[in-house]
Short mmCIF file of C-alpha atoms in Angstrom, two decimals:
data_model
loop_
_atom_site.label_atom_id
_atom_site.label_comp_id
_atom_site.label_asym_id
_atom_site.label_seq_id
_atom_site.Cartn_x
_atom_site.Cartn_y
_atom_site.Cartn_z
CA MET D 148 48.11 103.56 116.33
CA ASP D 149 48.45 102.91 120.25
CA ILE D 150 51.56 103.43 121.58
CA SER D 151 51.49 102.64 125.46
CA ARG D 152 54.00 105.92 128.24
CA GLY D 153 56.49 103.25 128.44
CA ASP D 154 56.90 102.00 124.80
CA PHE D 155 57.66 106.06 123.82
CA ILE D 156 60.56 106.10 126.49
CA LYS D 157 61.74 103.46 125.65
CA THR D 158 61.92 104.23 121.64
CA LEU D 159 63.15 107.59 122.68
CA MET D 160 65.68 106.31 125.30
CA GLY D 161 67.10 104.25 122.13
CA ALA D 162 66.91 106.67 119.51
CA THR D 163 69.02 108.96 122.19
CA GLY D 164 71.21 105.77 122.66
CA LEU D 165 72.31 105.02 119.03
CA MET D 166 73.33 108.72 118.89
CA LEU D 167 76.17 108.78 121.38
CA LEU D 168 77.01 105.03 121.20
CA ARG D 169 79.79 104.24 118.95
CA LYS D 170 78.46 101.91 116.86
CA PRO D 171 80.41 98.49 117.48
CA ALA D 172 81.55 96.76 114.35
CA ILE D 173 79.26 93.83 114.40
CA LYS D 174 76.38 96.76 113.27
CA ALA D 175 77.95 97.34 109.73
CA THR D 176 77.61 93.66 108.88
CA SER D 177 74.10 93.06 110.07
CA GLN D 178 72.52 96.22 108.43
CA SER D 179 71.36 93.62 105.62
CA THR D 180 69.44 90.86 107.47
CA SER D 181 71.56 88.60 105.80
CA SER D 182 74.51 88.88 104.63
CA VAL D 183 77.05 86.68 102.41
CA SER D 184 78.60 85.12 104.77
CA GLU D 185 75.95 84.00 108.14
CA TYR D 186 74.81 80.43 108.44
CA ALA D 187 71.54 78.79 110.85
CA ILE D 188 68.98 76.41 112.34
CA LEU D 189 66.61 76.06 110.28
CA VAL D 190 63.67 74.65 112.96
CA ASP D 191 60.95 73.34 111.27
CA VAL D 192 58.22 72.76 114.27
CA SER D 193 55.58 71.20 112.38
CA LYS D 194 58.05 68.19 111.37
CA CYS D 195 59.34 67.50 114.77
CA VAL D 196 58.26 64.36 115.99
CA GLY D 197 59.70 64.80 120.01
CA CYS D 198 62.56 61.75 119.41
CA TRP D 199 64.67 64.20 121.67
CA TRP D 200 67.41 62.87 119.22
CA CYS D 201 69.25 66.49 118.59
CA PHE D 202 68.77 66.89 123.06
CA ALA D 203 71.26 63.47 122.98
CA ALA D 204 73.62 64.31 120.40
CA CYS D 205 73.93 68.14 121.81
CA LYS D 206 75.01 66.05 125.05
CA ASN D 207 77.59 63.06 123.68
CA TYR D 208 79.42 65.79 121.06
CA ASN D 209 79.76 67.84 123.84
CA ASN D 210 80.78 65.79 126.76
CA LEU D 211 77.75 66.52 128.94
CA PRO D 212 76.38 63.87 131.49
CA GLU D 213 73.85 62.32 129.54
CA GLU D 214 70.53 61.02 130.69
CA ILE D 215 67.85 59.03 130.09
CA LYS D 216 65.03 60.01 127.69
CA PRO D 217 63.31 62.73 128.76
CA GLU D 218 59.38 62.48 129.09
CA SER D 219 57.20 65.27 126.93
CA GLU D 220 55.80 66.71 130.80
CA SER D 221 58.59 67.21 132.63
CA PRO D 222 61.38 68.71 129.78
CA PRO D 223 64.37 69.27 131.07
CA GLU D 224 65.55 72.85 131.57
CA LEU D 225 68.39 74.48 129.64
CA SER D 226 70.85 74.16 132.14
CA SER D 227 75.17 73.85 132.72
CA LYS D 228 74.85 70.84 131.59
CA THR D 229 72.16 70.77 128.94
CA TRP D 230 72.15 73.34 126.50
CA THR D 231 69.56 72.51 124.12
CA THR D 232 65.79 70.94 124.72
CA LEU D 233 62.74 69.99 123.92
CA SER D 234 59.87 72.94 124.70
CA THR D 235 56.67 70.63 124.77
CA VAL D 236 53.38 72.10 124.31
CA ASN D 237 50.00 70.02 124.39
CA ILE D 238 48.21 70.70 121.95
CA ASN D 239 44.19 68.40 121.14
CA ASN D 240 46.02 66.42 123.26
CA ARG D 241 48.98 66.03 120.79
CA TRP D 242 52.63 66.84 121.61
CA VAL D 243 54.37 69.74 120.10
CA TYR D 244 57.46 70.49 120.30
CA ARG D 245 59.65 73.32 120.12
CA LYS D 246 63.93 72.59 120.00
CA HIS D 247 64.87 75.37 122.60
CA ALA D 248 68.60 76.08 122.82
CA CYS D 249 70.40 79.15 122.36
CA MET D 250 69.07 81.46 119.55
CA HIS D 251 72.43 83.11 118.05
CA CYS D 252 70.97 87.20 118.07
CA THR D 253 72.49 89.48 115.68
CA ASP D 254 72.03 92.01 118.44
CA ALA D 255 72.33 89.95 121.56
CA ALA D 256 71.68 91.37 125.08
CA CYS D 257 74.62 88.92 126.68
CA VAL D 258 77.53 90.64 124.56
CA LYS D 259 75.81 93.70 125.11
CA VAL D 260 76.30 93.78 129.30
CA CYS D 261 78.99 90.87 129.01
CA PRO D 262 81.56 93.70 131.19
CA ALA D 263 84.49 90.92 130.56
CA GLY D 264 84.25 90.39 127.17
CA ALA D 265 83.49 86.75 126.79
CA LEU D 266 80.68 86.86 125.03
CA ASN D 267 81.40 88.13 121.44
CA TYR D 268 79.99 87.07 117.51
CA THR D 269 81.26 85.86 114.54
CA GLU D 270 81.54 87.01 111.22
CA GLU D 271 78.68 83.67 110.85
CA GLY D 272 76.72 85.09 113.05
CA TYR D 273 77.26 82.51 116.33
CA VAL D 274 77.31 84.29 120.02
CA LEU D 275 80.36 82.62 121.12
CA TYR D 276 81.59 82.73 124.09
CA ASP D 277 84.77 82.34 125.75
CA ARG D 278 85.87 80.29 129.30
CA ASP D 279 88.83 82.47 130.14
CA LYS D 280 88.13 85.52 130.68
CA CYS D 281 84.46 84.98 131.99
CA ILE D 282 84.36 85.91 135.38
CA GLY D 283 80.97 84.65 135.58
CA CYS D 284 79.53 87.44 137.09
CA GLY D 285 75.47 85.76 135.39
CA TYR D 286 74.61 88.67 133.95
CA CYS D 287 74.20 87.63 130.29
CA ALA D 288 71.72 84.90 132.33
CA GLU D 289 70.19 87.82 133.76
CA PHE D 290 69.50 89.97 130.40
CA CYS D 291 69.06 87.42 128.17
CA PRO D 292 65.47 87.45 127.13
CA TYR D 293 65.03 83.64 125.95
CA GLU D 294 66.86 83.32 130.06
CA ILE D 295 69.17 80.87 127.59
CA PRO D 296 73.55 81.04 129.32
CA LYS D 297 73.40 78.79 132.05
CA LEU D 298 76.65 79.56 135.63
CA GLU D 299 78.08 76.51 136.51
CA ASN D 300 78.23 77.53 140.23
CA ASN D 301 81.76 76.68 142.72
CA LYS D 302 79.36 76.32 145.73
CA ILE D 303 82.95 76.94 147.48
CA THR D 304 85.23 79.99 145.57
CA GLY D 305 82.15 80.90 144.32
CA ILE D 306 83.87 81.21 140.21
CA ASP D 307 81.27 80.06 138.07
CA THR D 308 81.05 80.19 134.15
CA MET D 309 78.85 80.19 132.01
CA SER D 310 78.01 78.05 128.65
CA LYS D 311 75.22 77.75 126.17
CA CYS D 312 75.27 76.23 122.94
CA THR D 313 78.32 77.18 120.57
CA PHE D 314 76.87 76.39 116.93
CA CYS D 315 79.26 73.40 116.80
CA LYS D 316 81.53 75.82 115.62
CA GLU D 317 84.33 72.85 115.47
CA ARG D 318 82.26 71.07 113.28
CA ILE D 319 81.20 73.14 111.18
CA GLU D 320 84.82 74.24 110.45
CA ASN D 321 85.66 70.61 109.54
CA GLY D 322 82.85 70.57 107.09
CA GLN D 323 80.16 68.94 109.46
CA GLN D 324 76.97 70.24 110.55
CA PRO D 325 76.10 70.81 114.10
CA ALA D 326 75.89 67.67 116.18
CA CYS D 327 72.00 68.41 116.62
CA VAL D 328 71.15 68.57 112.73
CA GLU D 329 73.15 65.54 111.57
CA ALA D 330 70.96 63.48 114.52
CA CYS D 331 67.57 65.18 113.70
CA PRO D 332 66.00 61.94 111.39
CA THR D 333 62.83 63.76 110.24
CA GLY D 334 64.13 66.88 108.20
CA ALA D 335 62.96 69.34 110.98
CA LEU D 336 66.31 70.74 111.36
CA LYS D 337 68.59 72.02 108.38
CA PHE D 338 71.66 74.03 108.62
CA GLY D 339 73.05 75.78 105.80
CA LYS D 340 73.88 79.83 104.74
CA ARG D 341 70.81 81.70 106.65
CA GLN D 342 69.90 83.87 103.31
CA GLU D 343 68.72 80.05 101.41
CA LEU D 344 67.28 79.02 105.17
CA LEU D 345 65.47 82.44 104.60
CA GLU D 346 63.53 81.80 101.26
CA GLU D 347 62.60 78.10 102.49
CA ALA D 348 61.31 78.92 105.74
CA LYS D 349 59.33 81.10 104.04
CA GLU D 350 57.96 78.86 101.62
CA ARG D 351 57.03 76.45 104.10
CA VAL D 352 55.25 79.24 106.15
CA LYS D 353 53.24 79.93 103.54
CA GLU D 354 52.10 76.06 102.63
CA LEU D 355 52.26 76.20 106.91
CA SER D 356 48.84 79.37 106.38
CA LYS D 357 46.92 77.37 104.43
CA LYS D 358 45.80 75.62 107.64
CA ASN D 359 45.93 78.24 110.28
CA ARG D 360 46.76 81.71 109.27
CA ASN D 361 49.13 82.63 112.00
CA ALA D 362 51.45 80.42 111.29
CA CYS D 363 54.59 82.36 110.94
CA LEU D 364 58.70 82.46 110.66
CA TYR D 365 60.15 83.31 114.22
CA GLY D 366 63.57 84.55 113.66
CA GLU D 367 63.73 86.69 110.30
CA TYR D 368 63.70 90.56 112.41
CA GLU D 369 63.60 89.42 115.98
CA MET D 370 66.47 90.67 117.66
CA GLY D 371 68.52 91.87 115.11
CA GLY D 372 67.87 88.72 113.38
CA LEU D 373 68.60 85.63 115.19
CA HIS D 374 70.56 82.43 113.71
CA VAL D 375 67.99 79.88 114.86
CA LEU D 376 64.72 80.44 112.77
CA TYR D 377 62.06 78.53 113.26
CA VAL D 378 58.73 77.79 111.21
CA LEU D 379 55.86 77.07 113.09
CA PRO D 380 52.33 76.30 112.20
CA ASP D 381 50.35 78.93 115.24
CA LYS D 382 51.93 82.38 116.24
CA PRO D 383 55.24 82.45 118.59
CA SER D 384 53.16 82.72 121.62
CA VAL D 385 51.64 78.84 121.82
CA TYR D 386 55.65 77.90 121.69
CA SER D 387 56.45 79.41 124.33
CA LEU D 388 58.41 82.38 122.38
CA PRO D 389 58.45 85.74 123.65
CA GLU D 390 56.59 88.08 120.96
CA MET D 391 58.54 90.75 120.83
CA PRO D 392 62.00 89.77 122.65
CA ILE D 393 63.85 92.87 123.21
CA SER D 394 67.27 93.71 125.22
CA PRO D 395 66.43 94.99 128.30
CA ALA D 396 65.34 98.64 128.56
CA SER D 397 67.96 99.26 131.43
CA LEU D 398 70.46 97.88 129.35
CA ILE D 399 70.23 100.74 126.36
CA VAL D 400 69.92 103.06 129.18
CA GLN D 401 72.85 101.70 130.88
CA LYS D 402 75.71 101.54 128.15
CA ASP D 403 74.39 103.95 125.41
CA ILE D 404 73.44 107.17 127.40
CA PHE D 405 74.65 106.62 131.19
CA HIS D 406 77.99 105.17 130.13
CA PRO D 407 78.83 108.03 128.22
CA LEU D 408 77.50 110.40 129.99
CA ALA D 409 79.92 109.18 133.00
CA TRP D 410 82.99 110.29 131.12
CA ILE D 411 81.13 113.71 130.05
CA SER D 412 80.06 114.74 133.46
CA TRP D 413 84.03 113.77 135.08
CA GLY D 414 84.86 115.75 132.55
CA VAL D 415 83.07 118.48 132.71
CA ILE D 416 82.93 118.69 136.64
CA ALA D 417 87.33 118.10 136.58
CA ALA D 418 87.56 121.09 134.07
CA GLY D 419 85.11 123.63 136.16
CA LEU D 420 87.41 122.98 139.77
CA ALA D 421 90.16 123.09 137.73
CA VAL D 422 88.53 126.91 136.27
CA ASN D 423 87.34 127.77 139.64
CA LEU D 424 90.90 127.13 141.76
CA LEU D 425 92.74 128.83 138.67
CA VAL D 426 90.44 132.15 139.41
CA VAL D 427 90.41 132.13 143.48
CA ARG D 428 93.93 131.95 142.46
CA ALA D 429 94.81 134.95 140.37
CA ARG D 430 91.73 136.61 142.42
CA GLN D 431 94.17 135.76 145.53
CA LEU D 432 97.31 136.79 144.48
CA LYS D 433 95.54 141.03 142.73
CA LYS D 434 94.06 141.52 146.59
CA LYS D 435 97.99 141.17 147.92
CA GLU D 436 99.32 142.96 145.32
CA GLY D 437 96.85 145.85 145.37
CA GLY D 438 96.60 145.76 149.52
CA MET X 262 97.98 129.98 168.33
CA GLN X 263 95.29 128.88 170.18
CA GLN X 264 93.88 124.58 168.45
CA ILE X 265 90.42 123.69 168.84
CA GLU X 266 89.94 119.84 168.63
CA ARG X 267 87.02 118.98 165.56
CA TYR X 268 87.32 115.55 164.88
CA THR X 269 87.81 112.33 167.45
CA SER X 270 90.62 110.22 166.70
CA SER X 271 87.30 107.62 166.27
CA ALA X 272 86.38 109.70 163.72
CA ARG X 273 89.12 110.38 161.58
CA TRP X 274 90.10 106.65 161.85
CA PHE X 275 86.60 106.42 160.26
CA HIS X 276 86.95 108.85 157.50
CA TRP X 277 90.35 107.22 156.96
CA VAL X 278 89.09 103.87 156.53
CA HIS X 279 86.34 105.03 154.40
CA VAL X 280 88.52 106.63 151.62
CA VAL X 281 90.60 102.94 151.50
CA ALA X 282 87.42 101.38 151.26
CA PHE X 283 85.73 103.69 148.85
CA LEU X 284 89.28 104.30 147.05
CA TRP X 285 89.17 100.10 146.85
CA LEU X 286 85.68 99.89 145.56
CA ALA X 287 85.99 103.03 142.79
CA LEU X 288 89.54 101.88 141.30
CA SER X 289 87.93 97.71 140.75
CA GLY X 290 84.07 99.18 139.92
CA LEU X 291 86.15 101.63 137.31
CA LEU X 292 87.65 97.85 136.01
CA LEU X 293 84.41 96.59 135.94
CA PHE X 294 82.83 99.80 134.45
CA GLY X 295 84.82 99.38 130.86
CA SER X 296 85.98 96.49 130.74
CA TRP X 297 89.26 96.98 131.72
CA PHE X 298 90.96 93.99 134.39
CA GLY X 299 90.74 91.83 131.28
CA PHE X 300 93.48 93.74 130.52
CA THR X 301 95.47 94.59 134.44
CA PRO X 302 96.60 91.66 136.88
CA VAL X 303 93.32 91.50 138.10
CA GLY X 304 91.67 89.54 135.28
CA ILE X 305 88.62 87.17 137.37
CA TRP X 306 89.69 87.66 140.44
CA ILE X 307 87.46 91.67 139.60
CA ARG X 308 84.75 90.35 141.82
CA ILE X 309 86.57 88.89 145.01
CA ILE X 310 88.83 92.03 145.16
CA HIS X 311 85.18 94.40 144.15
CA ARG X 312 83.97 92.23 147.28
CA VAL X 313 86.74 92.63 149.96
CA GLY X 314 86.12 96.33 149.89
CA ALA X 315 82.30 96.15 149.67
CA VAL X 316 82.99 94.46 153.36
CA LEU X 317 85.13 96.89 154.60
CA LEU X 318 82.69 99.74 152.48
CA LEU X 319 79.75 98.66 155.07
CA GLY X 320 81.76 97.49 158.36
CA ALA X 321 83.33 100.39 159.26
CA PRO X 322 80.10 102.71 159.52
CA LEU X 323 78.41 99.52 160.97
CA LEU X 324 80.94 99.22 163.93
CA TYR X 325 81.48 103.28 164.07
CA ALA X 326 77.35 103.43 164.56
CA ILE X 327 77.47 101.08 166.63
CA LEU X 328 80.69 102.51 169.09
CA HIS X 329 79.29 105.67 168.48
CA ILE X 330 75.01 105.55 168.42
CA ARG X 331 74.84 109.96 169.87
CA LYS X 332 76.96 110.94 167.08
CA SER X 333 76.21 108.74 164.59
CA TRP X 334 72.31 109.74 164.94
CA SER X 335 73.71 113.05 165.67
CA PHE X 336 75.07 112.83 161.53
CA ILE X 337 72.38 111.88 160.12
CA LYS X 338 70.36 114.50 161.74
CA GLU X 339 72.06 117.68 161.28
CA ALA X 340 72.86 116.47 157.19
CA PHE X 341 68.49 116.93 157.34
CA THR X 342 68.12 119.76 159.35
CA TRP X 343 67.08 123.03 156.88
CA GLY X 344 66.51 125.89 156.83
CA LYS X 345 66.22 129.65 156.07
CA VAL X 346 70.13 130.40 156.56
CA ASP X 347 71.05 127.79 153.96
CA LEU X 348 69.27 129.67 151.44
CA GLU X 349 71.57 132.39 151.88
CA TRP X 350 74.86 130.25 152.40
CA VAL X 351 73.74 128.94 148.50
CA LYS X 352 73.60 132.13 146.90
CA ALA X 353 76.64 133.84 149.10
CA ALA X 354 78.47 130.52 147.87
CA PRO X 355 79.76 131.25 144.20
CA GLY X 356 80.45 135.00 145.24
CA TYR X 357 83.12 133.49 148.36
CA TYR X 358 84.29 130.25 146.13
CA PHE X 359 85.01 132.04 143.36
CA GLY X 360 85.79 135.51 144.66
CA ASN X 361 86.74 135.63 147.62
CA ASP X 362 84.23 137.12 149.06
CA LYS X 363 82.89 136.34 152.06
CA THR X 364 81.02 139.38 153.10
CA LYS X 365 77.63 137.65 152.58
CA MET X 366 78.14 134.51 153.94
CA PRO X 367 75.98 134.17 156.64
CA PRO X 368 78.54 132.14 159.63
CA GLN X 369 77.91 128.41 160.20
CA GLY X 370 77.65 126.00 162.54
CA TYR X 371 79.62 122.88 163.10
CA ILE X 372 79.41 121.73 159.23
CA ASN X 373 78.12 124.51 156.57
CA THR X 374 75.66 123.85 153.84
CA GLY X 375 77.67 122.67 151.27
CA MET X 376 78.96 119.64 154.07
CA LYS X 377 75.09 119.54 154.98
CA LEU X 378 74.54 118.78 150.86
CA PHE X 379 77.64 116.24 151.05
CA ARG X 380 76.57 114.18 154.10
CA LEU X 381 73.03 113.96 152.22
CA CYS X 382 75.06 113.14 149.35
CA ILE X 383 76.95 109.64 151.41
CA LEU X 384 74.05 109.06 153.00
CA LEU X 385 71.78 108.47 149.62
CA GLY X 386 74.58 106.97 147.53
CA MET X 387 75.39 104.53 150.31
CA ALA X 388 71.59 103.53 150.34
CA ILE X 389 71.39 103.18 146.90
CA PHE X 390 75.49 101.29 146.48
CA ILE X 391 74.60 99.01 149.63
CA ILE X 392 70.74 97.72 149.02
CA THR X 393 72.05 97.66 144.62
CA GLY X 394 75.11 95.71 145.89
CA LEU X 395 73.85 93.48 148.40
CA ILE X 396 71.27 92.66 145.90
CA LEU X 397 73.58 91.78 142.47
CA TRP X 398 76.00 89.89 145.50
CA PHE X 399 73.07 87.36 146.76
CA PHE X 400 70.43 87.98 144.41
CA LYS X 401 70.74 86.60 141.15
CA GLY X 402 68.47 83.82 139.97
CA THR X 403 66.15 84.33 143.37
CA VAL X 404 64.21 87.84 142.53
CA PRO X 405 63.20 88.33 138.86
CA PRO X 406 65.16 89.47 136.31
CA GLU X 407 64.18 93.19 135.96
CA VAL X 408 65.07 93.33 139.94
CA ILE X 409 69.53 92.75 138.97
CA GLN X 410 68.51 94.52 135.36
CA TYR X 411 67.66 97.73 137.14
CA SER X 412 69.80 97.03 140.46
CA LEU X 413 73.22 97.32 137.61
CA LEU X 414 71.87 100.53 136.75
CA LEU X 415 71.30 101.79 139.98
CA HIS X 416 74.85 101.13 140.93
CA ASP X 417 76.42 102.66 138.01
CA ILE X 418 74.70 105.45 138.67
CA ALA X 419 75.49 106.05 141.97
CA PHE X 420 78.83 105.54 141.09
CA ILE X 421 78.71 107.89 137.63
CA LEU X 422 77.40 110.64 140.59
CA SER X 423 79.83 109.51 142.99
CA ILE X 424 83.18 110.22 141.65
CA CYS X 425 81.63 114.28 140.33
CA PHE X 426 81.19 114.12 144.29
CA LEU X 427 84.63 113.16 145.13
CA PHE X 428 86.22 115.80 142.69
CA ILE X 429 84.45 118.06 144.53
CA HIS X 430 84.71 116.59 148.16
CA ILE X 431 88.78 116.52 146.95
CA GLN X 432 88.65 120.30 145.73
CA LEU X 433 87.45 122.06 148.92
CA ALA X 434 89.37 119.59 151.45
CA VAL X 435 92.25 119.97 149.95
CA LEU X 436 93.04 121.98 146.82
CA HIS X 437 91.26 125.13 147.47
CA PRO X 438 93.26 128.11 149.11
CA LYS X 439 90.39 129.19 151.45
CA MET X 440 90.47 125.41 153.05
CA ASP X 441 93.96 125.66 153.55
CA GLU X 442 93.35 123.43 156.81
CA GLY X 443 91.05 121.08 155.42
CA LEU X 444 93.48 118.29 155.28
CA LEU X 445 95.39 119.17 158.19
CA SER X 446 92.48 118.56 160.40
CA ILE X 447 91.34 115.10 159.16
CA VAL X 448 94.43 114.39 159.96
CA ASP X 449 95.64 115.54 163.93
CA GLY X 450 92.10 116.20 164.37
CA LYS X 451 92.86 120.04 165.35
CA VAL X 452 92.15 123.12 163.33
CA SER X 453 92.63 126.99 164.41
CA ALA X 454 91.19 128.90 166.80
CA GLU X 455 91.11 131.78 163.66
CA TYR X 456 89.81 128.99 160.92
CA ALA X 457 87.10 127.55 163.11
CA LYS X 458 86.15 131.73 163.86
CA SER X 459 86.25 132.27 160.30
CA HIS X 460 84.49 129.24 158.82
CA HIS X 461 82.63 127.86 161.29
CA GLY X 462 81.97 130.83 163.30
CA LEU X 463 78.21 129.62 165.36
CA TRP X 464 80.38 126.26 165.94
CA TYR X 465 83.54 128.55 167.32
CA ASP X 466 81.29 131.03 169.24
CA GLU X 467 79.09 127.78 171.16
CA THR X 468 82.69 125.96 171.90
CA VAL X 469 84.20 128.63 173.87
CA LYS X 470 81.18 129.10 175.41
CA ASN X 471 81.42 125.67 176.54
CA GLY X 472 84.39 126.59 177.66
CA LYS X 473 87.03 124.31 175.46
#
């Protein structure tokens, strides 16, 4: 097996980090890739016809400014006003579309880096955010391997807040489906228990792999398990998905190694200096008494 | 008792402005470091507050450097001037700082080896803080994400180390019984001749020679 030096160092640091780290509560529930309470959206790329209804429904439900139907050649990028879009690719003169929005990772880099605690996991596996807590530092946008979070920059005050897909949590709590799923006319989007969707996705991939051996399921293990699962007729990079998404190495080094190390080194130095004072005072006293 | 001037009034002003800026940044930085600002009245204003300190931290040395170019240059030059005597100092230092044993300490100039080390750390630390800080302030979204990611890491590492050096600085300037004139000298600018002779022998001789 070929392991590059960088990968080796990353693994080593990651392992060291894990030993030092007090485990976040979410880890317990994410041990099994899908606990019973987790939900997901299944995106079957082979069934998507690029009608943009998910895009429009998302804007409609979330009160985001609407736009005319985009062109496949220039799909809108995610922004603070567009929380879901289609990533397009032209294969043999045919447009292929992949719905692109927050993946709701199990081990999300954005949650880990957020200094404000504004990003959090829910029991259902969603990654949600609290706008009132957001300080607009933008680290989530810089650390997300899928470049999902976007910031609304207020040029005057300099204060921003991040925004992204919310999984339509309120709709689900009211017994509805996420707006994008409900709008999908072809069955390319499906909302349900993650465990069940995984089974279904695997069946679909089995079928698709008869045509293309590269057909795959994306999201079962990526970033600890995504809550948006993709059935892809070809390998992930074709649809501009990273084959091996990872949290930035610097984040693991920073939060799992240097942060605990900080308290240890400050403690050791403070204790050492206190001992120094005690020793030097005692010796001085002795000298005076002796002299 | 005869007094010798050690720090000019602008150097003292600079020192204390730097202290205020550093503590301002360290405290607001600590709130960010530990994600505690949410529980303080500071809340979402933390970034603005941190940046006020940053302007002060960058502005003060720039102003001082403009007003006192030659002194600033020698400040930097001294930090990089190393010799054999520094090695002797390092060898003798533990015995001196822990055991009051001054016999092996080589006579020191205006600043001793430890102070030189501290200056180097300040210069390096300031460079890291300022460069990564400016990147984090102005270049989000315009440079590759990795640049932001590693700037954040370096900013944190510089913070961790600078707090360590702050502890040591306070110890040797204020708390250590041997440095009993340290704090006073940066307040009124003077040390006694006796103190100068014992702590900075070479500097004392030079000063006397120059007839000050």
